[in-house]
Amino acid sequence: MEAETGSDRVKRGLAEMLKGGVIMDVVTPEQARIAEEAGAVAVMALERVPADIRLQGGVARMSDPDMIQSIQDAVSIPVMAKARIGHFVEAQVLESLGVDYIDESEVLTPADTQNHIDKWKFTIPFVCGATNLGEALRRIGEGAAMIRTKGEAGTGDVKEAVTHARTIYGEIRKLTTLDESELMAAARDHRAPYALVREVAETGQLPVVNFAAGGIATPADAALMMQLGVDGVFVGSGIFKSGNPEVRAKAIVEATTYYQDPSIIAKVSRNIGEAMVGINSDDLRDEQLLAPRGW
Amino acid sequence: MRVGVLALQGDVREHLAVIASLGHTGVAVKYREDLDDLDALIIPGGESTTIGKLADRFELLEPMKKRIAEGLPTLGTCAGMILLATATTGEPQHLIGELDITVERNAFGRQVDSFEADLDVEGLDEPFHAVFIRAPLVVSAADDVEVLAAVDGRPVLVRQGHMMAASFHPELTNDDRIHKMLISSVTER
């Protein structure tokens, strides 16, 4: 029997299996176990959650392999980890550790101001952030097997994630209304590969799974993003920077599954402790914004 | 025919699309009452621990177990195979537990080891192109469990009476022959 690893189908397929689920940022094996117990479909292993990266400043890099390994040993669900934008050696290291997905993330300090990682060269799949359709298609063009909104990480303010999701789905809807002869101009306007623009125009959807990320802090936030059309959610600082992570994590998982049922969202939102304090993303100075990192 | 797909998490949409393409009605199962009037049930791919916990918390686990025990034709793929099994080799987790097999989760390794390959399947003339993603394997089975396909001698597609389970994802390839086997087990009842 001839077996093929690292194919598009296998890379994109894992993201398909995560649909309808919640991926949680964790910084210790204990947090990873809490996330798994709450019903997370995967965890993102990192040294500092985005809220702390904002607070502490400095250069944010890939996590210590030892720390990632300890989280891999603690749970049976997939483990993801972040590499800096363009830092293909960090990605090589993460691949050698056997992480299940690499997030080429604007939350870390970018290593290359021009180029993202050539993701086709890897057996391991990548997820990348996007603020609009063109950005999503550029990343898919570089080999990303999953997309997430950038939102504004570490703020607990969902509005940037809403803006990015609405922009992506609005632009997809618009593409489907164009005449075939208008698609090259659309590719130019979106600064996106023509073949992918054509594919989206024909199918009316992204060729890969799209999750929401960046600022999701409550069960209602998660359900809001699901109703806007995303396939699942990442929750970063929103869980372990809140008053009662165990209960909140579980509530967000349940609200993501039953996102169309307000009575269940109400029920799971009761008595779940303080949400993370958060920052209104309008109060951030331009140089403090993470979403404009990458292009 | 009405075919339910457990819709708590995972690749529900892909299974519903195959059911629709075969001319049947797919039902996304999220509430207990969605289990009423089904002719068959599919437990999809996804994260088995997540699906098991949600099924337990929202009181779907026992009703599903009861319906399957009563003879509802059921297909589980990947996470669905794990959920149908009576036991896993790993830490205890919520299972439906009606198919007499023990499975090992992530038995082929991590995502770097996920693969696709052509598989010879008992009862099918041509090989089935199968996609294995962090896939489970059957490590032991009761005597009346038929092995329909294996990788390196280890079972990846099994049938016990009205229940079928696959380590791989027939819903991810444009090949509906495994789904047709489920449908025909309904018509043969």
Short mmCIF file of C-alpha atoms in Angstrom, two decimals, chain B residues 10-135:
data_model
loop_
_atom_site.label_atom_id
_atom_site.label_comp_id
_atom_site.label_asym_id
_atom_site.label_seq_id
_atom_site.Cartn_x
_atom_site.Cartn_y
_atom_site.Cartn_z
CA GLY B 10 -16.66 17.88 13.44
CA ASP B 11 -17.14 17.36 9.71
CA VAL B 12 -20.92 17.15 9.80
CA ARG B 13 -21.42 19.14 6.58
CA GLU B 14 -19.43 16.64 4.48
CA HIS B 15 -21.56 13.70 5.63
CA LEU B 16 -24.80 15.64 5.06
CA ALA B 17 -23.59 16.44 1.53
CA VAL B 18 -22.99 12.75 0.73
CA ILE B 19 -26.43 11.82 2.09
CA ALA B 20 -28.07 14.52 -0.04
CA SER B 21 -26.13 13.42 -3.14
CA LEU B 22 -27.54 9.91 -2.65
CA GLY B 23 -31.05 11.36 -2.71
CA HIS B 24 -31.80 10.98 0.99
CA THR B 25 -32.63 13.47 3.73
CA GLY B 26 -29.79 14.36 6.07
CA VAL B 27 -30.74 15.42 9.60
CA ALA B 28 -28.25 17.34 11.77
CA VAL B 29 -28.68 15.81 15.23
CA LYS B 30 -28.18 18.32 18.05
CA TYR B 31 -31.12 17.61 20.35
CA ARG B 32 -32.65 14.39 21.66
CA GLU B 33 -35.77 14.79 19.58
CA ASP B 34 -33.66 14.89 16.41
CA LEU B 35 -33.11 11.16 16.96
CA ASP B 36 -36.80 10.41 16.40
CA ASP B 37 -37.81 8.90 13.06
CA LEU B 38 -34.28 8.23 11.81
CA ASP B 39 -33.58 5.31 9.48
CA ALA B 40 -29.82 5.47 10.03
CA LEU B 41 -27.23 7.43 12.00
CA ILE B 42 -23.72 8.68 11.26
CA ILE B 43 -21.19 9.68 13.93
CA PRO B 44 -18.79 11.98 12.04
CA GLY B 45 -15.11 12.78 12.27
CA GLY B 46 -14.03 15.38 14.78
CA GLU B 47 -12.50 15.36 18.23
CA SER B 48 -13.88 12.32 20.05
CA THR B 49 -13.34 13.74 23.55
CA THR B 50 -15.21 16.94 22.63
CA ILE B 51 -18.12 15.13 20.96
CA GLY B 52 -18.37 12.64 23.84
CA LYS B 53 -18.45 15.35 26.50
CA LEU B 54 -21.07 17.41 24.66
CA ALA B 55 -23.20 14.32 23.99
CA ASP B 56 -23.05 13.51 27.69
CA ARG B 57 -23.79 17.06 28.92
CA PHE B 58 -26.69 17.55 26.51
CA GLU B 59 -28.16 14.11 27.20
CA LEU B 60 -27.67 12.58 23.77
CA LEU B 61 -25.32 9.77 24.75
CA GLU B 62 -27.84 7.46 26.41
CA PRO B 63 -30.63 8.01 23.84
CA MET B 64 -28.17 7.30 21.01
CA LYS B 65 -26.92 4.18 22.77
CA LYS B 66 -30.51 3.01 23.19
CA ARG B 67 -31.44 3.61 19.54
CA ILE B 68 -28.32 1.85 18.29
CA ALA B 69 -28.85 -1.07 20.69
CA GLU B 70 -32.37 -1.39 19.26
CA GLY B 71 -30.87 -1.88 15.81
CA LEU B 72 -30.57 1.57 14.21
CA PRO B 73 -28.03 1.16 11.35
CA THR B 74 -25.03 3.28 12.27
CA LEU B 75 -21.74 4.33 10.66
CA GLY B 76 -18.89 5.95 12.62
CA THR B 77 -15.91 7.56 10.89
CA CYS B 78 -12.65 8.28 12.75
CA ALA B 79 -13.87 9.99 15.96
CA GLY B 80 -17.15 8.18 15.23
CA MET B 81 -15.34 4.83 15.36
CA ILE B 82 -13.92 5.75 18.77
CA LEU B 83 -17.33 6.84 20.08
CA LEU B 84 -19.02 3.63 18.92
CA ALA B 85 -16.35 1.42 20.52
CA THR B 86 -16.85 -0.23 23.89
CA ALA B 87 -13.35 0.79 25.03
CA THR B 88 -10.19 2.72 24.17
CA THR B 89 -6.63 1.95 25.26
CA GLY B 90 -6.20 5.52 26.57
CA GLU B 91 -7.71 7.48 29.44
CA PRO B 92 -11.42 6.92 30.09
CA GLN B 93 -13.73 9.09 27.96
CA HIS B 94 -17.44 9.29 27.19
CA LEU B 95 -18.38 6.61 24.65
CA ILE B 96 -21.58 5.28 23.11
CA GLY B 97 -20.00 1.86 23.58
CA GLU B 98 -22.16 -0.41 21.40
CA LEU B 99 -19.63 -1.82 18.92
CA ASP B 100 -17.53 -4.58 20.49
CA ILE B 101 -14.08 -3.29 19.63
CA THR B 102 -11.23 -1.69 21.56
CA VAL B 103 -9.55 1.18 19.72
CA GLU B 104 -6.26 2.96 20.08
CA ARG B 105 -6.57 6.70 19.44
CA ASN B 106 -4.01 8.48 17.23
CA ALA B 107 -2.60 5.03 16.53
CA PHE B 108 -0.61 6.10 13.47
CA GLY B 109 1.01 9.04 15.30
CA ARG B 110 0.59 12.80 15.13
CA GLN B 111 -0.55 14.98 12.22
CA VAL B 112 2.82 14.61 10.39
CA ASP B 113 1.94 10.91 10.07
CA SER B 114 -1.58 11.48 8.69
CA PHE B 115 -1.84 9.99 5.18
CA GLU B 116 -4.00 8.96 2.26
CA ALA B 117 -3.78 5.61 0.48
CA ASP B 118 -5.72 3.12 -1.65
CA LEU B 119 -7.36 0.46 0.45
CA ASP B 120 -8.75 -2.93 -0.53
CA VAL B 121 -12.21 -3.26 0.98
CA GLU B 122 -14.12 -6.53 1.31
CA GLY B 123 -17.19 -6.39 -0.92
CA LEU B 124 -15.91 -3.54 -3.13
CA ASP B 125 -14.48 -4.35 -6.58
CA GLU B 126 -12.13 -1.38 -6.80
CA PRO B 127 -9.83 -0.04 -4.03
CA PHE B 128 -11.19 2.77 -1.86
CA HIS B 129 -9.05 5.92 -1.62
CA ALA B 130 -8.94 6.49 2.13
CA VAL B 131 -7.87 9.57 4.10
CA PHE B 132 -6.45 8.89 7.58
CA ILE B 133 -6.14 11.93 9.88
CA ARG B 134 -4.70 11.30 13.35
CA ALA B 135 -6.60 8.08 12.87
#
